[in-house]
C-alpha positions as a Python dict, from the first residue, in 0.01 Angstrom:
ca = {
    (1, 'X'): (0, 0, 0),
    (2, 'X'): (272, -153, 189),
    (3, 'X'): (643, 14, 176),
    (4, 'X'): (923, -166, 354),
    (5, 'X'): (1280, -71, 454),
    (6, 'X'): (1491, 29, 179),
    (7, 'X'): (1194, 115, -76),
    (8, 'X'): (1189, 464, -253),
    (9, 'X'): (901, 680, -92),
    (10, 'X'): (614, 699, -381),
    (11, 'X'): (494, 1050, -280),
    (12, 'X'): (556, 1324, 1),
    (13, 'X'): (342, 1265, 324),
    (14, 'X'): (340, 1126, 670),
    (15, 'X'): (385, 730, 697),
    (16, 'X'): (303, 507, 1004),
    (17, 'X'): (549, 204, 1114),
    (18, 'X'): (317, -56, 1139),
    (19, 'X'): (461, -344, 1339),
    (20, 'X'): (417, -746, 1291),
    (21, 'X'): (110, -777, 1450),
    (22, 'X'): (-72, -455, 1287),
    (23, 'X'): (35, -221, 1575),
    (24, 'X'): (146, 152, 1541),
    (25, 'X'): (489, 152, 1617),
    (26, 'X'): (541, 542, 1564),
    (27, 'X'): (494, 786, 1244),
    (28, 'X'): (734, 1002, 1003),
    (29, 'X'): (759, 1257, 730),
    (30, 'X'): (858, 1089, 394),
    (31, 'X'): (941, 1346, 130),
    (32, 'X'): (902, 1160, -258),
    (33, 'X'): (1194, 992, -358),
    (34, 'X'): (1360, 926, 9),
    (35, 'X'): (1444, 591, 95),
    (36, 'X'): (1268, 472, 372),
    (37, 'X'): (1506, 405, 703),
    (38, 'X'): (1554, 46, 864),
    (39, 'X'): (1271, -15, 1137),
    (40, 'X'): (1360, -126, 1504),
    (41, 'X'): (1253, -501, 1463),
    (42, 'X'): (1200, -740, 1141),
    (43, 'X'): (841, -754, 987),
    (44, 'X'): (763, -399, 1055),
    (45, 'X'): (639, -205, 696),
    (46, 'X'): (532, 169, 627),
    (47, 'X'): (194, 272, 520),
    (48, 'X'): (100, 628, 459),
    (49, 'X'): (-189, 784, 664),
}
């Protein structure tokens, strides 16, 4: 499942920043209802791990 920028963070856990072309970009602790912060370039989405 795919979260982007601005989304409400379904449920606690670490989520990876998964760049435009499928790369890791870097990882982060999401607690449920936090809004997930703007990435460093467009096209970038969170997915949890």
């Amino acid at each position: 499942m795919q979260m982007h920028s601005g989304d409400n963070c379904p449920k606690s856990g670490t989520y990876k920043v998964v760049g435009p072309n499928g790369e890791d970009m870097g990882k982060l602790y999401m607690n449920e209802g936090e809004t997930f912060p703007p990435t460093q370039q467009s096209g970038c989405y969170y997915e949890q791990v």
